[in-house]
Amino acid sequence: MPGPGVEIVWGVLERALRKAQYEELWLQFRPRGSKDVFAAVQVANQEVEDAGWGGDVFTEGVLDSDAGPVAFMSRAGPEEGVRAWLAVFAGHLQSLGLAGRVTAAPHAFFQDWLSGAVELPRQLTAFVSYQTKDLALLDRDEQERGWHVPAALTAKIADTATAWGRFAGADEYLERSIHRTRTKNPDVGQPLADAAAKFAQAGVAYLRSEPRRKVSMYVGPLGQTCYEVMDDDVSRQVRLAKVVRAMVAFPADTDLAFVQHSLVHTTSWMALSNGRPMLPYVKEYQIRYNRHLNGQYIPDAHGVQLLTDAHLGHAKDLSGWTIEPLGGGKHLVRAKDLAPWYATIDPDPDTLAKARADFGGMLLTPETIADNPPPWR
């Protein structure tokens, strides 16, 4: 085992392993800020694979946290293999002259009512597509992996989202990639912005159990963001107004936004793949892979949307809609009667069919995608 320079806190790690039924383990190396942890993970993975433990023990990439780098052991097999991995990991860090502790990282779980133990109805969710840097300068892999929103705008989005979401008495959860912690920090705007830029997957959720209330914001690749409100104590109109307020916070920096009911704890636009109703012409992945068309076309018609001049130029008949200019060629487009859209989980079929006809060429189709390929290299 490594010397005193790097201590493996096995008692804490073992308790975490037992709690996870020897299936997974969150690791943390303290002190904070070591850039060598990722390399140590790779070395340990390779050595345990060479020793025959590769199918049982494996650790994913490294994430940041407030207390130090965190790594996820997604395969935590027999104790002997885990101990072998930890010995190599700690030994490599020590060989670099580092000192610290390898211990179990805190990983927070939501309350039972939000963790799948209870089936919850879909909730009002705003899907927002923020403007990004020039994606044409990236290859496809780079384009798909990153957040790619300018740093100054990212900071504003994060600060505004945390102010929008927090409420008295809430439990606060911060997510960086797949790692979630419960925090008492009243302002997680900066950590949220940092995680968005580094991992392209981050979010904050504010929860209360009685009466049930949840407000959350999650960012994903290509500036695509989800704001969700669940609150058993207020009306649908109040909840709708809150998600609309979030989606119009930065109209000049938004390519497209819309509100629909979505699964509880929606964290990405991939939730559109199981939306209700189903998308009329395209699949979710076609939206994801054609981010450059967000400023001109929409996946479907909705009762409330933020649209551009280019969107409106494709419309067939908007006489039945309320259009509020937001400046910079952006508009808040709303149905004159929102009840058929949001009073129930599914919009009224006749209302939806009429809206799809009104928007006409604004709806994204496979033909539009074929005629407008992505500009990435």
Short mmCIF file of C-alpha atoms in Angstrom, two decimals:
data_model
loop_
_atom_site.label_atom_id
_atom_site.label_comp_id
_atom_site.label_asym_id
_atom_site.label_seq_id
_atom_site.Cartn_x
_atom_site.Cartn_y
_atom_site.Cartn_z
CA MET A 1 0.00 0.00 0.00
CA PRO A 2 1.14 3.57 -0.54
CA GLY A 3 2.96 5.39 2.21
CA PRO A 4 1.57 8.25 4.31
CA GLY A 5 1.64 10.70 1.40
CA VAL A 6 -1.68 9.41 0.04
CA GLU A 7 -4.08 7.83 2.54
CA ILE A 8 -6.84 5.46 1.45
CA VAL A 9 -9.73 5.89 3.91
CA TRP A 10 -10.91 2.32 3.51
CA GLY A 11 -13.50 2.34 6.31
CA VAL A 12 -15.49 5.14 4.66
CA LEU A 13 -15.06 3.60 1.22
CA GLU A 14 -16.20 0.19 2.44
CA ARG A 15 -19.37 1.61 4.00
CA ALA A 16 -20.16 3.40 0.73
CA LEU A 17 -19.58 0.16 -1.19
CA ARG A 18 -21.92 -1.78 1.08
CA LYS A 19 -24.60 0.88 0.73
CA ALA A 20 -24.30 0.62 -3.07
CA GLN A 21 -24.42 -3.22 -2.82
CA TYR A 22 -20.93 -3.49 -4.29
CA GLU A 23 -22.10 -2.17 -7.64
CA GLU A 24 -20.64 1.34 -7.81
CA LEU A 25 -18.60 3.83 -5.81
CA TRP A 26 -18.04 7.58 -5.91
CA LEU A 27 -14.40 8.44 -5.09
CA GLN A 28 -12.94 11.74 -4.01
CA PHE A 29 -9.32 12.85 -3.76
CA ARG A 30 -8.57 15.68 -1.41
CA PRO A 31 -7.08 18.32 -1.54
CA ARG A 32 -8.88 20.16 -4.27
CA GLY A 33 -7.68 21.03 -7.72
CA SER A 34 -5.31 18.22 -8.67
CA LYS A 35 -5.02 17.94 -12.45
CA ASP A 36 -3.34 14.55 -12.10
CA VAL A 37 -6.37 12.58 -10.93
CA PHE A 38 -7.56 11.81 -14.45
CA ALA A 39 -4.19 10.30 -15.33
CA ALA A 40 -4.23 8.26 -12.10
CA VAL A 41 -7.66 6.88 -13.02
CA GLN A 42 -6.37 5.78 -16.42
CA VAL A 43 -3.28 4.13 -14.91
CA ALA A 44 -5.36 2.26 -12.32
CA ASN A 45 -7.90 1.10 -14.90
CA GLN A 46 -5.14 -0.26 -17.11
CA GLU A 47 -3.29 -2.05 -14.32
CA VAL A 48 -6.37 -3.79 -12.91
CA GLU A 49 -7.35 -4.81 -16.45
CA ASP A 50 -3.90 -6.29 -16.97
CA ALA A 51 -4.28 -8.11 -13.64
CA GLY A 52 -7.58 -9.66 -14.77
CA TRP A 53 -10.01 -7.38 -12.92
CA GLY A 54 -11.04 -5.33 -15.97
CA GLY A 55 -14.51 -6.83 -16.21
CA ASP A 56 -15.23 -6.20 -12.54
CA VAL A 57 -13.58 -2.88 -11.69
CA PHE A 58 -13.64 0.24 -13.83
CA THR A 59 -13.72 3.97 -13.07
CA GLU A 60 -15.11 6.74 -15.29
CA GLY A 61 -13.73 10.22 -15.97
CA VAL A 62 -13.03 12.87 -13.37
CA LEU A 63 -15.41 15.63 -12.30
CA ASP A 64 -14.96 18.73 -10.15
CA SER A 65 -16.63 19.25 -6.80
CA ASP A 66 -16.36 21.76 -3.97
CA ALA A 67 -14.18 19.42 -1.92
CA GLY A 68 -11.92 17.97 -4.59
CA PRO A 69 -11.84 15.90 -7.80
CA VAL A 70 -14.50 13.17 -7.99
CA ALA A 71 -14.42 9.95 -10.03
CA PHE A 72 -17.15 7.36 -10.55
CA MET A 73 -16.28 3.68 -10.17
CA SER A 74 -19.13 2.36 -12.30
CA ARG A 75 -18.03 -1.25 -11.84
CA ALA A 76 -17.08 -1.99 -8.24
CA GLY A 77 -16.75 -5.76 -8.19
CA PRO A 78 -15.08 -7.97 -5.58
CA GLU A 79 -13.41 -6.17 -2.70
CA GLU A 80 -10.02 -7.55 -3.70
CA GLY A 81 -10.28 -5.89 -7.13
CA VAL A 82 -11.46 -2.57 -5.67
CA ARG A 83 -8.58 -2.57 -3.19
CA ALA A 84 -6.12 -3.32 -6.01
CA TRP A 85 -7.50 -0.42 -8.05
CA LEU A 86 -7.28 1.98 -5.10
CA ALA A 87 -3.70 0.95 -4.35
CA VAL A 88 -2.58 1.72 -7.92
CA PHE A 89 -4.58 4.96 -8.02
CA ALA A 90 -3.14 6.25 -4.74
CA GLY A 91 0.33 5.02 -5.59
CA HIS A 92 0.37 6.92 -8.88
CA LEU A 93 -0.71 10.14 -7.15
CA GLN A 94 1.98 9.69 -4.53
CA SER A 95 4.62 9.02 -7.20
CA LEU A 96 3.85 12.50 -8.52
CA GLY A 97 4.65 13.99 -5.12
CA LEU A 98 1.00 14.53 -4.15
CA ALA A 99 -0.41 14.07 -0.68
CA GLY A 100 -4.00 13.74 0.40
CA ARG A 101 -6.84 11.35 1.14
CA VAL A 102 -8.79 9.00 -1.14
CA THR A 103 -12.24 8.68 0.35
CA ALA A 104 -15.88 8.23 -0.63
CA ALA A 105 -17.38 11.26 -2.33
CA PRO A 106 -20.76 12.52 -1.15
CA HIS A 107 -23.47 11.79 -3.71
CA ALA A 108 -26.97 13.00 -2.97
CA PHE A 109 -30.19 11.23 -3.85
CA PHE A 110 -33.55 12.90 -4.26
CA GLN A 111 -36.42 12.22 -1.87
CA ASP A 112 -38.45 9.08 -2.58
CA TRP A 113 -41.33 11.00 -4.12
CA LEU A 114 -39.03 12.23 -6.89
CA SER A 115 -36.79 9.19 -7.23
CA GLY A 116 -39.28 6.96 -9.01
CA ALA A 117 -40.96 5.47 -5.95
CA VAL A 118 -44.12 7.43 -6.81
CA GLU A 119 -45.48 7.97 -10.31
CA LEU A 120 -45.84 11.70 -10.90
CA PRO A 121 -47.67 13.49 -13.70
CA ARG A 122 -45.82 15.43 -16.37
CA GLN A 123 -44.98 19.01 -15.49
CA LEU A 124 -44.78 22.33 -17.33
CA THR A 125 -41.33 22.64 -18.86
CA ALA A 126 -39.68 25.33 -20.96
CA PHE A 127 -37.22 24.10 -23.59
CA VAL A 128 -34.79 26.91 -24.44
CA SER A 129 -32.10 26.98 -27.14
CA TYR A 130 -29.49 29.66 -26.38
CA GLN A 131 -27.22 31.07 -29.04
CA THR A 132 -23.79 29.49 -29.25
CA LYS A 133 -20.38 30.33 -30.61
CA ASP A 134 -19.75 29.59 -34.29
CA LEU A 135 -20.25 25.83 -34.49
CA ALA A 136 -19.02 25.75 -38.09
CA LEU A 137 -15.48 25.98 -36.71
CA LEU A 138 -15.88 22.63 -34.93
CA ASP A 139 -15.94 19.07 -36.14
CA ARG A 140 -19.06 17.04 -35.44
CA ASP A 141 -17.76 15.34 -32.30
CA GLU A 142 -16.69 18.64 -30.74
CA GLN A 143 -19.94 20.27 -31.75
CA GLU A 144 -22.07 17.59 -30.11
CA ARG A 145 -20.14 17.36 -26.84
CA GLY A 146 -19.89 20.97 -25.71
CA TRP A 147 -22.14 23.64 -24.22
CA HIS A 148 -20.53 26.21 -26.58
CA VAL A 149 -22.39 29.25 -25.17
CA PRO A 150 -20.13 32.32 -24.62
CA ALA A 151 -18.79 32.61 -21.08
CA ALA A 152 -20.41 35.95 -20.29
CA LEU A 153 -23.84 34.71 -21.37
CA THR A 154 -23.33 31.43 -19.48
CA ALA A 155 -22.66 33.35 -16.28
CA LYS A 156 -25.80 35.45 -16.73
CA ILE A 157 -27.93 32.40 -17.46
CA ALA A 158 -26.64 30.56 -14.39
CA ASP A 159 -27.06 33.52 -12.04
CA THR A 160 -30.55 34.26 -13.32
CA ALA A 161 -31.61 30.61 -13.14
CA THR A 162 -30.55 30.21 -9.52
CA ALA A 163 -32.35 33.41 -8.52
CA TRP A 164 -35.40 32.23 -10.48
CA GLY A 165 -35.46 28.78 -8.91
CA ARG A 166 -34.60 29.13 -5.24
CA PHE A 167 -37.30 29.45 -2.62
CA ALA A 168 -37.45 29.42 1.18
CA GLY A 169 -37.33 25.99 2.78
CA ALA A 170 -36.02 24.21 -0.32
CA ASP A 171 -33.41 21.49 -0.38
CA GLU A 172 -30.87 22.52 -3.02
CA TYR A 173 -29.09 20.06 -5.31
CA LEU A 174 -26.26 20.87 -7.70
CA GLU A 175 -25.35 18.53 -10.56
CA ARG A 176 -22.09 18.47 -12.46
CA SER A 177 -22.32 15.92 -15.24
CA ILE A 178 -23.68 12.81 -13.45
CA HIS A 179 -22.52 13.80 -9.95
CA ARG A 180 -25.11 15.32 -7.63
CA THR A 181 -24.53 16.96 -4.27
CA ARG A 182 -26.83 18.62 -1.79
CA THR A 183 -25.59 22.07 -0.91
CA LYS A 184 -26.37 24.87 1.49
CA ASN A 185 -24.65 27.43 -0.70
CA PRO A 186 -27.26 30.17 -1.29
CA ASP A 187 -25.70 31.07 -4.63
CA VAL A 188 -24.49 28.27 -6.91
CA GLY A 189 -24.46 30.40 -10.05
CA GLN A 190 -20.69 30.27 -10.49
CA PRO A 191 -20.31 26.50 -9.91
CA LEU A 192 -23.25 25.92 -12.27
CA ALA A 193 -21.69 28.09 -14.98
CA ASP A 194 -18.31 26.39 -14.54
CA ALA A 195 -19.88 22.94 -14.83
CA ALA A 196 -21.84 23.92 -17.95
CA ALA A 197 -18.67 25.11 -19.65
CA LYS A 198 -16.60 22.09 -18.62
CA PHE A 199 -19.04 19.20 -18.86
CA ALA A 200 -21.93 20.53 -21.02
CA GLN A 201 -24.24 18.82 -18.54
CA ALA A 202 -25.14 20.57 -15.32
CA GLY A 203 -28.14 21.68 -13.35
CA VAL A 204 -29.68 22.87 -10.14
CA ALA A 205 -32.87 21.64 -8.49
CA TYR A 206 -34.79 23.08 -5.54
CA LEU A 207 -37.10 20.63 -3.75
CA ARG A 208 -39.66 20.63 -0.96
CA SER A 209 -41.66 17.57 0.09
CA GLU A 210 -44.72 19.05 1.83
CA PRO A 211 -46.52 20.43 -0.05
CA ARG A 212 -44.56 19.09 -3.03
CA ARG A 213 -42.63 21.67 -4.95
CA LYS A 214 -39.77 21.37 -7.44
CA VAL A 215 -38.08 24.03 -9.54
CA SER A 216 -35.15 23.02 -11.71
CA MET A 217 -32.89 24.16 -14.52
CA TYR A 218 -30.59 21.90 -16.53
CA VAL A 219 -28.19 22.73 -19.33
CA GLY A 220 -27.00 20.40 -22.07
CA PRO A 221 -24.85 20.43 -25.20
CA LEU A 222 -25.30 23.20 -27.78
CA GLY A 223 -26.98 25.65 -25.43
CA GLN A 224 -30.11 23.54 -25.02
CA THR A 225 -31.66 24.08 -21.60
CA CYS A 226 -34.73 22.91 -19.66
CA TYR A 227 -36.63 24.83 -16.98
CA GLU A 228 -39.29 22.91 -15.04
CA VAL A 229 -41.80 23.85 -12.37
CA MET A 230 -43.83 21.51 -10.17
CA ASP A 231 -45.83 23.05 -7.36
CA ASP A 232 -48.90 21.44 -5.80
CA ASP A 233 -49.68 24.68 -3.98
CA VAL A 234 -50.30 27.04 -6.90
CA SER A 235 -52.44 27.14 -10.03
CA ARG A 236 -51.47 26.06 -13.51
CA GLN A 237 -51.50 29.70 -14.60
CA VAL A 238 -48.91 30.60 -11.95
CA ARG A 239 -46.68 27.69 -12.92
CA LEU A 240 -46.96 28.55 -16.59
CA ALA A 241 -46.08 32.19 -15.96
CA LYS A 242 -42.97 31.08 -14.05
CA VAL A 243 -41.56 28.86 -16.82
CA VAL A 244 -42.35 31.54 -19.42
CA ARG A 245 -40.47 34.08 -17.33
CA ALA A 246 -37.41 31.84 -17.43
CA MET A 247 -37.55 31.24 -21.18
CA VAL A 248 -37.79 34.93 -22.12
CA ALA A 249 -35.06 36.15 -19.76
CA PHE A 250 -32.54 36.60 -22.60
CA PRO A 251 -34.51 36.95 -25.84
CA ALA A 252 -31.66 38.49 -27.84
CA ASP A 253 -29.52 35.43 -26.98
CA THR A 254 -32.20 32.81 -27.66
CA ASP A 255 -32.79 31.01 -30.95
CA LEU A 256 -35.92 29.11 -29.97
CA ALA A 257 -37.99 28.31 -26.88
CA PHE A 258 -41.32 26.65 -26.16
CA VAL A 259 -43.39 25.25 -23.28
CA GLN A 260 -44.93 21.81 -23.04
CA HIS A 261 -45.65 19.18 -20.39
CA SER A 262 -42.68 16.87 -19.90
CA LEU A 263 -41.58 14.06 -17.62
CA VAL A 264 -40.82 15.08 -14.04
CA HIS A 265 -37.15 15.94 -13.72
CA THR A 266 -36.54 16.60 -17.38
CA THR A 267 -32.84 17.33 -17.78
CA SER A 268 -32.32 17.57 -21.54
CA TRP A 269 -33.99 18.04 -24.90
CA MET A 270 -33.70 14.28 -25.37
CA ALA A 271 -36.97 14.16 -23.40
CA LEU A 272 -38.68 15.23 -26.65
CA SER A 273 -38.27 11.62 -27.79
CA ASN A 274 -41.08 10.57 -25.45
CA GLY A 275 -43.06 13.78 -25.53
CA ARG A 276 -46.82 13.99 -25.79
CA PRO A 277 -48.01 14.36 -28.44
CA MET A 278 -45.31 12.79 -30.56
CA LEU A 279 -43.36 15.09 -32.87
CA PRO A 280 -45.20 15.35 -36.19
CA TYR A 281 -42.40 14.98 -38.75
CA VAL A 282 -38.98 14.39 -37.20
CA LYS A 283 -37.36 12.38 -34.40
CA GLU A 284 -35.62 13.89 -31.40
CA TYR A 285 -32.16 12.99 -32.67
CA GLN A 286 -32.83 14.92 -35.89
CA ILE A 287 -33.41 18.05 -33.80
CA ARG A 288 -30.25 17.38 -31.79
CA TYR A 289 -28.06 16.84 -34.85
CA ASN A 290 -29.43 19.90 -36.67
CA ARG A 291 -28.96 22.59 -34.03
CA HIS A 292 -28.25 25.15 -36.78
CA LEU A 293 -31.95 25.09 -37.79
CA ASN A 294 -33.33 26.11 -34.37
CA GLY A 295 -33.42 29.78 -35.34
CA GLN A 296 -35.66 29.12 -38.37
CA TYR A 297 -37.75 26.01 -37.69
CA ILE A 298 -39.63 24.46 -34.77
CA PRO A 299 -40.09 20.79 -33.78
CA ASP A 300 -43.82 21.27 -33.25
CA ALA A 301 -46.47 23.87 -32.49
CA HIS A 302 -46.94 24.93 -28.86
CA GLY A 303 -49.20 27.28 -26.98
CA VAL A 304 -46.30 29.51 -25.91
CA GLN A 305 -43.11 29.97 -27.94
CA LEU A 306 -40.21 32.36 -28.39
CA LEU A 307 -39.61 32.69 -32.14
CA THR A 308 -37.43 34.71 -34.49
CA ASP A 309 -38.26 36.81 -37.52
CA ALA A 310 -37.08 33.86 -39.61
CA HIS A 311 -39.55 31.55 -37.89
CA LEU A 312 -42.43 33.91 -38.52
CA GLY A 313 -41.41 34.23 -42.16
CA HIS A 314 -42.21 30.54 -42.62
CA ALA A 315 -45.69 30.80 -41.04
CA LYS A 316 -48.90 30.43 -43.01
CA ASP A 317 -51.45 32.27 -40.84
CA LEU A 318 -50.77 33.92 -37.47
CA SER A 319 -54.02 35.87 -37.21
CA GLY A 320 -55.18 33.69 -34.33
CA TRP A 321 -52.06 34.26 -32.27
CA THR A 322 -50.82 37.00 -29.94
CA ILE A 323 -47.37 38.20 -31.00
CA GLU A 324 -45.34 40.30 -28.57
CA PRO A 325 -42.06 41.78 -29.90
CA LEU A 326 -39.17 41.22 -27.50
CA GLY A 327 -36.56 43.15 -29.48
CA GLY A 328 -33.71 41.99 -31.66
CA GLY A 329 -35.99 40.15 -34.06
CA LYS A 330 -37.45 37.90 -31.33
CA HIS A 331 -41.13 37.47 -30.46
CA LEU A 332 -43.22 35.83 -27.76
CA VAL A 333 -45.95 34.01 -29.68
CA ARG A 334 -48.93 32.81 -27.62
CA ALA A 335 -52.27 31.24 -28.31
CA LYS A 336 -55.13 33.57 -27.41
CA ASP A 337 -56.63 30.80 -25.28
CA LEU A 338 -54.01 28.77 -23.41
CA ALA A 339 -56.41 26.36 -21.70
CA PRO A 340 -56.61 23.92 -24.66
CA TRP A 341 -52.83 23.73 -24.57
CA TYR A 342 -52.01 23.43 -20.88
CA ALA A 343 -55.14 22.65 -18.83
CA THR A 344 -54.40 18.96 -19.38
CA ILE A 345 -51.20 17.05 -20.09
CA ASP A 346 -52.05 16.63 -23.78
CA PRO A 347 -53.10 19.63 -25.87
CA ASP A 348 -56.52 19.52 -27.45
CA PRO A 349 -56.10 17.58 -30.73
CA ASP A 350 -58.14 20.01 -32.84
CA THR A 351 -56.27 22.99 -31.40
CA LEU A 352 -52.96 21.34 -32.13
CA ALA A 353 -53.92 20.44 -35.69
CA LYS A 354 -55.05 24.03 -36.37
CA ALA A 355 -51.79 25.40 -34.93
CA ARG A 356 -49.69 23.09 -37.08
CA ALA A 357 -51.56 24.34 -40.11
CA ASP A 358 -51.09 27.97 -39.02
CA PHE A 359 -47.33 27.55 -38.69
CA GLY A 360 -47.05 25.77 -42.03
CA GLY A 361 -43.47 25.75 -43.29
CA MET A 362 -42.13 26.61 -39.84
CA LEU A 363 -42.33 22.96 -38.77
CA LEU A 364 -39.10 21.01 -39.16
CA THR A 365 -39.28 18.18 -41.69
CA PRO A 366 -36.80 15.62 -43.08
CA GLU A 367 -36.93 17.50 -46.39
CA THR A 368 -35.88 20.74 -44.68
CA ILE A 369 -33.00 18.94 -43.00
CA ALA A 370 -31.86 17.42 -46.29
CA ASP A 371 -31.93 20.84 -47.95
CA ASN A 372 -30.02 22.53 -45.11
CA PRO A 373 -27.15 20.28 -43.94
CA PRO A 374 -25.12 21.26 -40.86
CA PRO A 375 -22.15 23.54 -41.50
CA TRP A 376 -19.74 21.68 -39.22
CA ARG A 377 -16.58 20.40 -40.77
#
